[in-house]
Coordinates of C-alpha atoms and ligand atoms in Angstrom, one line a residue:
M1 CA -12.6 -58.7 -30.4
D2 CA -14.9 -60.6 -28.1
S3 CA -18.5 -59.6 -28.6
W4 CA -19.8 -57.3 -25.8
L5 CA -23.4 -57.5 -27.1
G6 CA -25.9 -57.1 -24.3
L7 CA -23.4 -56.1 -21.7
H8 CA -24.2 -53.2 -19.4
Y9 CA -21.7 -50.6 -18.1
P10 CA -22.3 -48.3 -15.1
A11 CA -23.1 -44.7 -15.9
T12 CA -20.0 -43.7 -13.9
D13 CA -17.8 -45.2 -16.6
I14 CA -18.3 -42.0 -18.6
P15 CA -17.6 -39.0 -16.4
A16 CA -19.6 -35.8 -16.7
Q17 CA -16.8 -33.9 -18.4
S18 CA -16.6 -36.4 -21.2
R19 CA -20.3 -36.3 -21.7
K20 CA -20.2 -32.6 -22.1
L21 CA -17.2 -32.8 -24.4
F22 CA -19.1 -35.3 -26.6
L23 CA -22.0 -32.8 -27.1
E24 CA -19.5 -30.3 -28.6
H25 CA -17.2 -32.7 -30.4
R26 CA -19.0 -35.7 -31.7
I27 CA -16.0 -37.9 -32.5
R28 CA -13.0 -39.1 -30.5
V29 CA -10.0 -41.1 -31.8
I30 CA -7.4 -42.8 -29.8
T31 CA -5.1 -44.5 -32.4
D32 CA -2.8 -46.1 -29.8
V33 CA -3.6 -46.4 -26.1
N34 CA 0.2 -46.6 -25.5
Y35 CA 0.9 -43.1 -27.0
K36 CA 3.2 -40.8 -25.1
P37 CA 1.5 -37.5 -24.7
V38 CA 3.6 -34.4 -25.7
P39 CA 3.2 -31.3 -23.6
V40 CA 2.0 -28.1 -25.3
L41 CA 4.5 -25.3 -24.6
P42 CA 4.2 -22.8 -23.1
E43 CA 1.6 -24.2 -20.7
I44 CA -0.1 -20.8 -20.1
S45 CA -0.6 -18.8 -23.2
P46 CA 1.1 -15.4 -23.0
L47 CA -1.8 -13.9 -24.9
T48 CA -4.8 -15.1 -22.9
K49 CA -3.0 -16.1 -19.7
E50 CA -4.9 -19.4 -19.7
P51 CA -4.0 -22.9 -20.8
L52 CA -4.7 -23.7 -24.5
D53 CA -8.3 -25.1 -25.0
L54 CA -7.9 -28.3 -26.9
S55 CA -11.5 -29.5 -26.4
R56 CA -12.3 -29.5 -30.1
S57 CA -8.9 -30.9 -31.3
G58 CA -8.8 -34.3 -32.7
L59 CA -5.3 -34.8 -31.8
R60 CA -5.3 -34.1 -28.1
A61 CA -4.5 -36.7 -25.5
V62 CA -7.4 -38.0 -23.3
S63 CA -7.7 -38.5 -19.6
P64 CA -5.0 -40.9 -18.3
I65 CA -7.8 -42.7 -16.4
H66 CA -9.6 -43.4 -19.6
I67 CA -6.4 -44.7 -21.2
E68 CA -5.9 -47.0 -18.2
Y69 CA -9.6 -48.2 -18.5
L70 CA -9.0 -49.1 -22.2
Q71 CA -5.7 -50.8 -21.3
N72 CA -7.5 -52.8 -18.6
M73 CA -10.1 -53.9 -21.2
G74 CA -7.3 -55.0 -23.5
V75 CA -8.2 -52.4 -26.1
G76 CA -5.4 -51.1 -28.4
A77 CA -7.2 -48.3 -30.3
S78 CA -10.7 -46.7 -30.1
L79 CA -13.0 -44.6 -32.2
T80 CA -15.9 -43.2 -30.5
S81 CA -18.9 -41.2 -31.9
A82 CA -21.7 -39.6 -30.0
I83 CA -25.4 -40.2 -30.7
V84 CA -27.2 -37.1 -29.6
V85 CA -31.0 -37.0 -29.4
K86 CA -32.8 -33.7 -28.6
G87 CA -29.7 -32.1 -27.3
K88 CA -28.8 -34.9 -24.9
L89 CA -26.1 -37.6 -25.1
W90 CA -28.3 -40.6 -25.9
G91 CA -25.5 -43.2 -26.6
L92 CA -22.1 -43.8 -28.1
I93 CA -20.9 -45.9 -31.0
A94 CA -17.7 -47.2 -29.5
C95 CA -15.4 -49.0 -32.0
H96 CA -12.4 -50.9 -30.4
H97 CA -9.4 -52.5 -32.0
I98 CA -7.1 -54.9 -30.3
T99 CA -3.8 -53.3 -31.5
K100 CA -3.0 -49.7 -32.5
K101 CA -4.9 -48.5 -35.5
F102 CA -5.2 -45.3 -37.4
P103 CA -8.7 -44.7 -39.0
H104 CA -8.1 -42.3 -41.8
F105 CA -10.2 -39.1 -42.3
Y106 CA -12.9 -40.8 -44.5
Q107 CA -13.4 -43.6 -42.1
R108 CA -13.7 -41.1 -39.2
E109 CA -16.2 -39.0 -41.2
S110 CA -18.2 -42.1 -42.1
V111 CA -18.6 -43.0 -38.5
R112 CA -19.6 -39.4 -37.6
F113 CA -22.1 -39.5 -40.4
L114 CA -23.6 -42.8 -39.3
A115 CA -23.9 -41.5 -35.8
H116 CA -25.5 -38.3 -37.1
L117 CA -28.0 -40.4 -39.2
L118 CA -28.8 -42.6 -36.3
S119 CA -29.4 -39.6 -34.0
G120 CA -31.9 -38.1 -36.5
E121 CA -33.7 -41.4 -36.9
L122 CA -34.0 -42.0 -33.2
A123 CA -35.4 -38.5 -32.6
L124 CA -37.9 -39.0 -35.4
F125 CA -38.8 -42.5 -34.0
E126 CA -39.3 -41.2 -30.5
T127 CA -41.4 -38.2 -31.5
T128 CA -43.6 -40.2 -33.9
G129 CA -44.1 -42.8 -31.2
Q130 CA -45.0 -40.1 -28.7
I131 CA -47.4 -38.4 -31.1
K132 CA -49.1 -41.7 -31.9
S133 CA -49.6 -42.7 -28.2
F134 CA -50.6 -39.2 -27.4
E135 CA -53.3 -39.3 -30.2
L136 CA -54.4 -42.7 -29.0
A137 CA -54.7 -41.5 -25.5
E138 CA -56.6 -38.4 -26.7
N139 CA -59.2 -40.6 -28.3
I140 CA -59.6 -42.9 -25.4
R141 CA -59.9 -39.8 -23.0
R142 CA -62.5 -38.2 -25.4
Q143 CA -64.5 -41.4 -25.3
L144 CA -64.2 -41.7 -21.5
V145 CA -65.5 -38.1 -21.2
A146 CA -68.5 -39.0 -23.5
Q147 CA -69.1 -42.0 -21.3
M148 CA -69.0 -39.8 -18.1
K149 CA -71.6 -37.5 -19.7
Y150 CA -73.7 -40.3 -20.7
H151 CA -73.8 -42.4 -17.6
K152 CA -73.5 -39.5 -15.2
D153 CA -71.7 -41.9 -12.9
L154 CA -67.9 -41.7 -12.8
L155 CA -67.3 -45.2 -11.6
H156 CA -69.6 -46.7 -14.2
A157 CA -68.2 -44.6 -17.0
L158 CA -64.6 -45.5 -16.2
T159 CA -65.0 -49.2 -15.6
R160 CA -68.0 -50.7 -17.2
D161 CA -68.4 -49.3 -20.7
S162 CA -66.7 -50.1 -24.0
V163 CA -63.7 -48.0 -23.3
Q164 CA -62.2 -48.3 -19.8
F165 CA -59.5 -46.2 -18.0
T166 CA -57.2 -49.2 -18.1
D167 CA -57.0 -48.7 -21.8
L168 CA -55.4 -45.3 -21.3
I169 CA -52.1 -46.4 -19.8
S170 CA -50.6 -49.7 -20.7
C171 CA -50.4 -51.5 -17.3
G172 CA -50.7 -55.2 -17.9
G173 CA -54.4 -55.0 -17.2
D174 CA -54.0 -54.4 -13.5
A175 CA -55.8 -51.3 -12.2
V176 CA -58.1 -50.1 -9.6
F177 CA -60.4 -47.2 -9.0
I178 CA -61.9 -45.8 -5.7
M179 CA -64.7 -43.6 -4.7
N180 CA -65.3 -45.2 -1.4
K181 CA -66.0 -48.2 -3.5
W182 CA -63.2 -50.3 -4.9
E183 CA -63.3 -51.6 -8.5
L184 CA -60.6 -54.0 -9.2
K185 CA -59.6 -54.8 -12.8
G186 CA -57.3 -57.6 -13.7
N187 CA -54.5 -58.8 -11.5
T188 CA -54.2 -56.5 -8.6
P189 CA -53.4 -56.6 -4.8
N190 CA -56.5 -57.4 -2.7
V191 CA -58.8 -54.7 -1.2
E192 CA -57.2 -54.9 2.3
Q193 CA -53.7 -54.4 0.8
L194 CA -55.0 -51.5 -1.3
K195 CA -56.5 -49.8 1.6
S196 CA -53.3 -50.0 3.6
L197 CA -51.3 -48.7 0.5
L198 CA -53.8 -45.8 0.1
Y199 CA -54.0 -44.8 3.7
N200 CA -50.4 -45.5 4.9
F201 CA -48.6 -44.4 1.8
I202 CA -50.3 -42.7 -1.1
E203 CA -52.4 -40.3 0.9
K204 CA -49.2 -39.0 2.4
Q205 CA -47.7 -38.2 -0.9
P206 CA -47.4 -34.4 -1.5
K207 CA -48.2 -34.6 -5.2
S208 CA -51.3 -35.9 -6.9
I209 CA -49.3 -38.2 -9.2
F210 CA -47.0 -40.8 -7.7
L211 CA -45.1 -43.1 -10.0
T212 CA -42.5 -45.8 -9.4
T213 CA -41.3 -49.1 -10.9
N214 CA -40.1 -50.4 -7.5
L215 CA -42.9 -49.9 -5.1
S216 CA -41.6 -52.1 -2.4
D217 CA -38.5 -49.9 -2.1
H218 CA -40.7 -47.0 -1.1
F219 CA -43.4 -49.0 0.8
P220 CA -41.9 -52.2 2.2
E221 CA -45.3 -53.8 2.8
A222 CA -45.7 -54.0 -1.0
K223 CA -43.1 -56.7 -1.1
A224 CA -45.9 -59.1 -0.2
Y225 CA -47.5 -58.4 -3.5
Q226 CA -44.6 -57.3 -5.7
A227 CA -45.3 -60.0 -8.3
K228 CA -48.6 -58.1 -9.1
A229 CA -47.6 -54.7 -8.4
S230 CA -44.0 -53.6 -8.5
G231 CA -44.9 -50.7 -10.8
L232 CA -47.4 -48.1 -9.6
L233 CA -48.9 -45.0 -11.0
S234 CA -51.4 -43.4 -8.7
L235 CA -53.6 -40.4 -9.4
R236 CA -55.4 -38.3 -6.9
I237 CA -58.4 -36.7 -8.6
A238 CA -60.0 -35.3 -5.5
E239 CA -60.4 -36.2 -1.9
N240 CA -61.5 -39.8 -1.8
K241 CA -61.2 -40.3 -5.5
Y242 CA -58.1 -42.2 -6.7
I243 CA -57.0 -44.2 -9.7
F244 CA -54.3 -46.7 -9.6
W245 CA -52.5 -48.4 -12.4
F246 CA -50.3 -51.4 -11.6
K247 CA -47.5 -53.1 -13.5
P248 CA -46.3 -56.6 -12.5
E249 CA -42.8 -57.5 -11.5
E250 CA -40.5 -58.4 -14.4
V251 CA -37.5 -60.3 -13.0
Q252 CA -34.6 -59.0 -15.0
V253 CA -31.1 -60.4 -15.5
V254 CA -28.6 -57.7 -16.3
N255 CA -25.2 -58.7 -17.6
W256 CA -22.5 -56.2 -16.7
G257 CA -19.2 -55.8 -18.3
G258 CA -17.5 -56.3 -15.0
N259 CA -19.0 -55.9 -11.5
P260 CA -20.5 -52.5 -11.5
G261 CA -19.9 -52.2 -7.8
N262 CA -16.1 -52.3 -8.4
K263 CA -15.8 -48.7 -9.6
A264 CA -12.6 -46.6 -9.6
F265 CA -10.2 -47.0 -6.8
Y266 CA -7.4 -44.7 -5.6
N267 CA -4.1 -45.8 -7.0
E268 CA -1.3 -45.1 -4.4
E269 CA 1.5 -45.4 -6.9
K270 CA 0.0 -43.2 -9.5
Q271 CA -1.5 -40.8 -7.0
R272 CA -4.8 -40.7 -8.8
L273 CA -8.0 -42.8 -9.3
S274 CA -7.6 -46.0 -11.3
P275 CA -10.5 -47.7 -13.1
R276 CA -11.5 -51.2 -12.3
K277 CA -9.3 -54.0 -13.7
S278 CA -11.8 -56.8 -14.4
F279 CA -14.4 -56.6 -17.2
E280 CA -15.5 -60.2 -16.8
K281 CA -19.2 -60.7 -17.5
W282 CA -21.0 -60.2 -14.2
S283 CA -24.7 -61.1 -14.0
Q284 CA -27.2 -59.4 -11.7
K285 CA -30.7 -60.5 -11.0
L286 CA -33.1 -57.7 -10.4
T287 CA -36.3 -58.3 -8.6
G288 CA -39.3 -56.1 -7.3
I289 CA -39.0 -54.0 -10.5
S290 CA -41.6 -53.5 -13.2
Q291 CA -41.2 -52.5 -16.8
P292 CA -40.8 -48.7 -17.0
W293 CA -43.7 -46.3 -17.4
G294 CA -43.9 -44.6 -20.7
E295 CA -42.6 -41.1 -21.1
L296 CA -46.1 -39.8 -21.7
D297 CA -48.0 -41.7 -19.0
K298 CA -47.6 -39.0 -16.4
S299 CA -49.0 -36.3 -18.7
I300 CA -51.9 -38.7 -19.9
A301 CA -52.8 -39.3 -16.2
R302 CA -52.7 -35.5 -15.6
S303 CA -55.0 -34.8 -18.5
L304 CA -57.4 -37.5 -17.3
R305 CA -57.5 -35.8 -14.0
E306 CA -58.4 -32.6 -15.7
D307 CA -61.2 -34.2 -17.7
I308 CA -62.6 -35.9 -14.6
S309 CA -62.4 -32.6 -12.5
H310 CA -64.3 -30.8 -15.3
F311 CA -66.9 -33.5 -15.4
L312 CA -67.3 -33.4 -11.6
L313 CA -67.6 -29.7 -11.6
A314 CA -70.1 -29.6 -14.3
Q315 CA -72.1 -32.3 -12.5
Q316 CA -72.1 -30.3 -9.3
R317 CA -73.1 -27.2 -11.2
E318 CA -76.0 -29.1 -12.8
E319 CA -77.1 -30.5 -9.4
I320 CA -77.1 -27.1 -7.9
E321 CA -78.9 -25.6 -10.8
A322 CA -81.6 -28.4 -10.7
L323 CA -82.0 -27.8 -6.9
N324 CA -82.1 -24.1 -7.5
S325 CA -84.9 -24.3 -10.0
K326 CA -86.7 -26.7 -7.7
L327 CA -86.4 -24.2 -4.9
V328 CA -87.6 -21.4 -7.3
E329 CA -90.6 -23.6 -8.2
A330 CA -91.4 -24.4 -4.6
N331 CA -91.0 -20.8 -3.6
K332 CA -93.4 -19.8 -6.4
E333 CA -95.9 -22.4 -5.4
L334 CA -95.6 -21.3 -1.8
E335 CA -96.2 -17.7 -2.7
L336 CA -99.2 -18.6 -4.9
F337 CA -100.5 -20.7 -2.0
S338 CA -100.1 -18.0 0.6
Y339 CA -101.6 -15.5 -1.9
G340 CA -104.6 -17.7 -2.5
L341 CA -105.0 -18.4 1.2
S342 CA -104.7 -14.8 2.2
H343 CA -107.0 -13.7 -0.5
D344 CA -109.7 -16.3 0.6
L345 CA -109.3 -15.5 4.2
R346 CA -109.7 -11.8 3.6
A347 CA -113.6 -11.7 3.3
P348 CA -114.4 -14.0 6.3
V349 CA -112.0 -12.0 8.5
R350 CA -113.4 -8.7 7.3
G351 CA -116.9 -10.2 8.0
M352 CA -115.8 -11.3 11.5
D353 CA -114.5 -7.8 12.2
G354 CA -117.8 -6.3 11.0
Y355 CA -119.9 -8.5 13.2
L356 CA -117.6 -7.9 16.1
S357 CA -118.0 -4.1 15.8
I358 CA -121.8 -4.6 15.7
I359 CA -121.6 -6.7 18.9
E360 CA -119.3 -4.2 20.5
E361 CA -121.7 -1.3 19.6
D362 CA -125.1 -3.0 20.2
Y363 CA -124.5 -5.7 22.8
A364 CA -121.4 -4.7 24.8
K365 CA -123.7 -3.2 27.5
D366 CA -125.2 -6.7 28.1
L367 CA -121.8 -8.2 28.8
N368 CA -120.0 -8.2 32.2
D369 CA -116.5 -6.7 32.5
E370 CA -114.8 -10.1 31.6
G371 CA -116.9 -10.5 28.6
K372 CA -116.2 -6.9 27.5
Q373 CA -112.5 -7.6 27.9
M374 CA -112.6 -10.7 25.8
L375 CA -114.6 -8.9 23.1
H376 CA -112.0 -6.3 23.1
M377 CA -109.2 -8.8 22.7
T378 CA -111.1 -10.6 20.0
R379 CA -111.3 -7.4 18.0
A380 CA -107.6 -6.7 18.5
L381 CA -106.8 -10.2 17.3
T382 CA -109.0 -9.8 14.2
E383 CA -107.3 -6.5 13.5
K384 CA -104.0 -8.2 13.7
M385 CA -105.2 -11.0 11.4
N386 CA -106.5 -8.4 8.9
N387 CA -103.1 -6.5 8.9
L388 CA -101.3 -9.8 8.4
I389 CA -103.5 -10.7 5.4
D390 CA -103.1 -7.3 3.9
D391 CA -99.3 -7.5 4.3
I392 CA -99.1 -11.0 2.9
L393 CA -101.2 -10.0 -0.1
E394 CA -99.0 -6.9 -0.6
Y395 CA -95.9 -9.0 -0.6
S396 CA -97.3 -11.6 -2.9
R397 CA -98.5 -9.0 -5.3
L398 CA -95.0 -7.7 -5.5
S399 CA -93.6 -11.1 -6.3
H400 CA -96.1 -11.6 -9.1
S401 CA -96.1 -8.2 -10.6
E402 CA -94.2 -8.8 -13.9
G403 CA -92.9 -5.4 -15.0
I404 CA -92.9 -2.1 -13.3
E405 CA -93.6 1.3 -14.8
I406 CA -91.0 3.8 -14.4
K407 CA -92.0 7.4 -13.7
E408 CA -90.3 10.4 -12.1
V409 CA -91.5 10.7 -8.5
E410 CA -91.1 13.9 -6.4
T411 CA -89.7 12.5 -3.2
S412 CA -90.7 15.1 -0.6
K413 CA -94.2 15.2 -2.1
L414 CA -94.5 11.4 -1.8
I415 CA -93.3 11.4 1.8
R416 CA -95.8 14.0 2.8
E417 CA -98.6 12.0 1.2
V418 CA -97.5 9.0 3.1
L419 CA -97.5 10.8 6.4
E420 CA -100.9 12.2 5.7
F421 CA -102.5 9.0 4.4
F422 CA -101.6 7.1 7.5
H423 CA -102.3 10.0 9.8
L424 CA -98.9 9.3 11.1
E425 CA -98.4 12.7 12.7
Q426 CA -101.6 12.2 14.6
S427 CA -100.8 8.7 15.7
F428 CA -97.4 9.8 16.9
P429 CA -98.0 13.3 18.2
N430 CA -94.8 13.4 20.3
S431 CA -92.5 12.5 17.4
E432 CA -90.7 15.2 15.5
I433 CA -90.1 14.6 11.7
K434 CA -87.3 16.5 10.0
L435 CA -87.3 16.3 6.2
Q436 CA -84.3 17.5 4.3
P437 CA -85.6 20.6 2.3
Q438 CA -84.3 19.6 -1.1
M439 CA -84.6 16.0 -2.0
P440 CA -83.7 14.5 -5.4
S441 CA -86.4 12.9 -7.4
M442 CA -86.8 9.1 -7.7
Y443 CA -87.4 7.0 -10.7
G444 CA -89.7 4.1 -10.3
D445 CA -93.1 2.7 -9.7
R446 CA -95.0 5.3 -7.7
R447 CA -97.2 2.8 -5.9
M448 CA -94.3 0.7 -4.8
L449 CA -92.2 3.7 -3.7
F450 CA -95.1 4.8 -1.6
Q451 CA -95.1 1.5 0.1
L452 CA -91.4 1.5 0.6
W453 CA -91.4 5.0 2.3
A454 CA -94.5 4.0 4.3
N455 CA -92.9 1.0 5.8
L456 CA -89.7 2.7 6.6
L457 CA -91.4 5.7 8.2
N458 CA -93.9 3.6 10.1
N459 CA -91.1 1.6 11.6
A460 CA -89.0 4.6 12.5
L461 CA -92.0 6.1 14.3
K462 CA -93.2 2.9 15.9
Y463 CA -89.8 1.9 17.2
S464 CA -88.8 5.3 18.6
A465 CA -92.3 6.0 20.1
E466 CA -91.0 5.1 23.7
T467 CA -88.1 7.5 23.5
E468 CA -88.3 10.7 25.5
K469 CA -88.1 13.0 22.4
P470 CA -88.7 10.9 19.4
L471 CA -86.9 12.4 16.3
I472 CA -87.1 11.0 12.8
E473 CA -84.8 12.5 10.1
V474 CA -85.2 11.8 6.4
G475 CA -82.7 12.9 3.7
T476 CA -79.9 11.9 1.4
T477 CA -76.2 11.3 2.1
V478 CA -73.3 9.6 0.3
K479 CA -72.5 6.0 1.1
K480 CA -70.4 3.4 -0.8
G481 CA -69.5 6.2 -3.2
S482 CA -73.1 7.2 -4.3
E483 CA -76.1 9.2 -3.1
V484 CA -78.5 7.3 -0.9
F485 CA -81.7 8.1 1.0
Y486 CA -81.9 7.5 4.7
V487 CA -84.5 7.3 7.4
R488 CA -82.9 7.8 10.8
D489 CA -84.6 7.5 14.2
N490 CA -83.5 7.6 17.8
G491 CA -85.5 4.7 18.9
I492 CA -84.7 1.2 20.4
G493 CA -82.1 0.3 17.7
I494 CA -81.3 -3.2 16.3
D495 CA -78.9 -5.8 17.5
P496 CA -76.0 -6.4 15.1
G497 CA -77.0 -10.1 14.9
D498 CA -80.4 -9.1 13.5
K499 CA -79.4 -6.7 10.9
E500 CA -79.7 -9.1 8.0
R501 CA -82.6 -11.3 9.0
I502 CA -85.1 -8.5 9.7
F503 CA -85.3 -8.1 6.0
E504 CA -86.8 -11.6 5.6
T505 CA -90.5 -12.3 5.8
F506 CA -91.9 -12.9 9.3
Q507 CA -88.6 -12.0 11.0
R508 CA -89.2 -9.8 14.0
A509 CA -86.5 -8.7 16.5
V510 CA -88.9 -7.3 19.1
G511 CA -91.4 -8.6 21.6
S512 CA -95.2 -8.3 21.4
R513 CA -95.2 -4.9 22.9
F514 CA -94.6 -3.5 19.4
K515 CA -97.4 -4.5 17.0
G516 CA -96.3 -5.8 13.6
T517 CA -96.4 -8.6 11.2
G518 CA -92.7 -8.9 10.3
I519 CA -93.3 -8.4 6.6
G520 CA -92.8 -4.6 6.2
L521 CA -89.0 -4.7 5.6
A522 CA -89.3 -7.8 3.3
I523 CA -91.6 -5.5 1.2
V524 CA -89.0 -2.8 1.3
K525 CA -86.3 -5.0 0.3
K526 CA -88.3 -6.5 -2.6
I527 CA -89.2 -3.1 -3.9
A528 CA -85.6 -1.9 -3.7
E529 CA -84.5 -5.0 -5.6
K530 CA -87.2 -4.6 -8.2
H531 CA -85.7 -1.1 -8.8
M532 CA -82.2 -2.5 -9.1
G533 CA -81.4 -1.0 -5.8
E534 CA -80.5 -2.1 -2.2
V535 CA -81.5 -1.4 1.3
W536 CA -79.5 -1.9 4.6
V537 CA -79.4 -0.8 8.1
E538 CA -76.9 0.6 10.5
S539 CA -77.7 0.8 14.2
I540 CA -76.5 1.2 17.7
P541 CA -78.9 -0.7 20.0
G542 CA -80.5 1.7 22.4
E543 CA -79.5 4.8 20.4
G544 CA -81.4 4.4 17.2
S545 CA -81.3 3.1 13.6
Q546 CA -80.5 4.4 10.2
F547 CA -82.1 2.7 7.2
Y548 CA -80.3 3.4 3.9
F549 CA -81.5 2.6 0.3
Y550 CA -80.8 3.6 -3.3
L551 CA -82.5 2.7 -6.4
G552 CA -80.9 1.9 -9.8
D553 CA -80.7 4.6 -12.5
L554 CA -83.9 3.7 -14.4
R555 CA -84.4 7.1 -15.9
K556 CA -84.1 6.0 -19.5
Q557 CA -86.5 3.0 -19.1
K558 CA -90.2 3.1 -19.1
V559 CA -90.9 -0.4 -18.1
I560 CA -88.6 -3.0 -16.6
Ligands
LIG601 P1 -92.7 -5.4 11.8 O1 -94.1 -5.5 11.4 O2 -92.4 -6.3 12.9 O3 -92.3 -3.9 12.1 P2 -90.8 -5.3 9.6 O4 -90.4 -6.3 8.6 O5 -91.1 -3.9 9.3 O6 -91.9 -5.9 10.6 O7 -89.5 -5.2 10.6 C1 -88.9 -6.4 11.1 C2 -88.2 -6.1 12.4 O8 -87.1 -5.2 12.2 C3 -89.1 -5.5 13.4 O9 -89.9 -6.5 14.1 C4 -88.1 -4.9 14.3 O10 -87.6 -5.8 15.2 C5 -87.0 -4.5 13.4 N1 -87.1 -3.0 13.0 C6 -87.6 -2.6 11.8 N2 -87.5 -1.2 11.9 C7 -86.9 -0.8 13.0 C8 -86.5 0.4 13.5 N3 -86.7 1.6 12.9 N4 -85.9 0.4 14.8 C9 -85.7 -0.8 15.5 N5 -86.1 -1.9 14.9 C10 -86.6 -2.0 13.7

């Protein structure tokens, strides 16, 4: 027969049913295309009520369309064997004879055996090839990751070191990378063309990987540079970070066994489809198409994306950590500074206060009313400064105290001490204080807990002092599933917007009519945190506030 080497046949020449049949029954013999089929009788089996299934029979007739196809080709007999790779019909060995021919059993078995052998070899070849390229890609990726860690600069690591991302996927050396900057390697479209490709096409793709061998069919503008970039594999790593691999156009001439456009037509006479008549060589020139991408290219690109994402995440984490430790450092320095400053200011301010009280006692009589008023204001200001310095020192001391000593503290006793120590009942004679009779003990640093209660109680008294009947209640309740202490007042209350910030240093939510430094609650918060606890407030403005706090269970610890 004439040689058909290199000729292509359209996929439709082998219909789906035949493909399926070949998977089950790997060999098909037609000994004479002019055979006369003999019907099987009865047509419907009386046992199964269905036609007899002849799929696996070597003697059955084949589709009349196929017979006609062979007749049109001038074939007298055929023997076809399937090559099946990984469960899929990969190809066929089709033997044709010009006249009728009966290949005997051994010949048929030899062909089947050959096809079987070839199938195995092909599967092995493909798998080994894939494993090899995967291993190679793994090594390149590993090296790229090492470069990323070393340079700490993605663009540099991918494009300027010994291994480059272009090595990862065979792309004819044409590739680009972006991160607001474009880095072109090899023969690529120019930056303007790339920008348009990115913004008008690639950015609109739903998936992070886009792959084609005929870019201009998807994006007509790409026709202008199809010689350089008919094939495209694009990878979105993150917003504004893309990698492109390009493959140049490979003009291909495909020789068909007959014009593939002339497929089957409807034959009026036979009342069924008839296959095409001419199998004359028919050449087709294919343009705008690149070599295909490798089977693994997509997964290699996906793995690279994972590597880069990990790297970027780690880099971000490092940056945040560095920034954090800088902040901690700066904070420490600031605290030390304010501690030093307050400490050094303390003596002169105390001195000033002392001299001012001497002036007030001994010389006030020599001053006129305006002078007396000014002296009075100066003393008030000095007192304010004194308080501020004391509070800052207290707060800084808390920051610097390393460990805290844990002791059992009787809560009611401590509260009474606080009230007595500050003469709170005398300073706020109109206020009523209701203490819950039985209060659980606390475990912590006695001195700090004293400060904590002092600040909460002082605030409650101070900010309810203007109420008609100031009432302060102290006790325990259950919140968030555990027992907490509370200090409740019926004072001015706190605006919801201020509930968080009042626990920061120097944050006040009241005007100057209430004296204060804005440090008390910051001290409370710090003490609660030092005891593995938490403090928060609930309030209705104008009706009062409830401060809640709990401490961690530190009973078994002596020092933390
Ligand atoms: P200050 O010295 O100003 O009292 P704090 O840190 O103790 O400083 O409190 C911060 C701010 O929280 C106060 O200025 C006030 O606005 C608000 N605040 C604290 N306790 C109460 C309370 N019991 N009722 C209303 N507002 C309060």
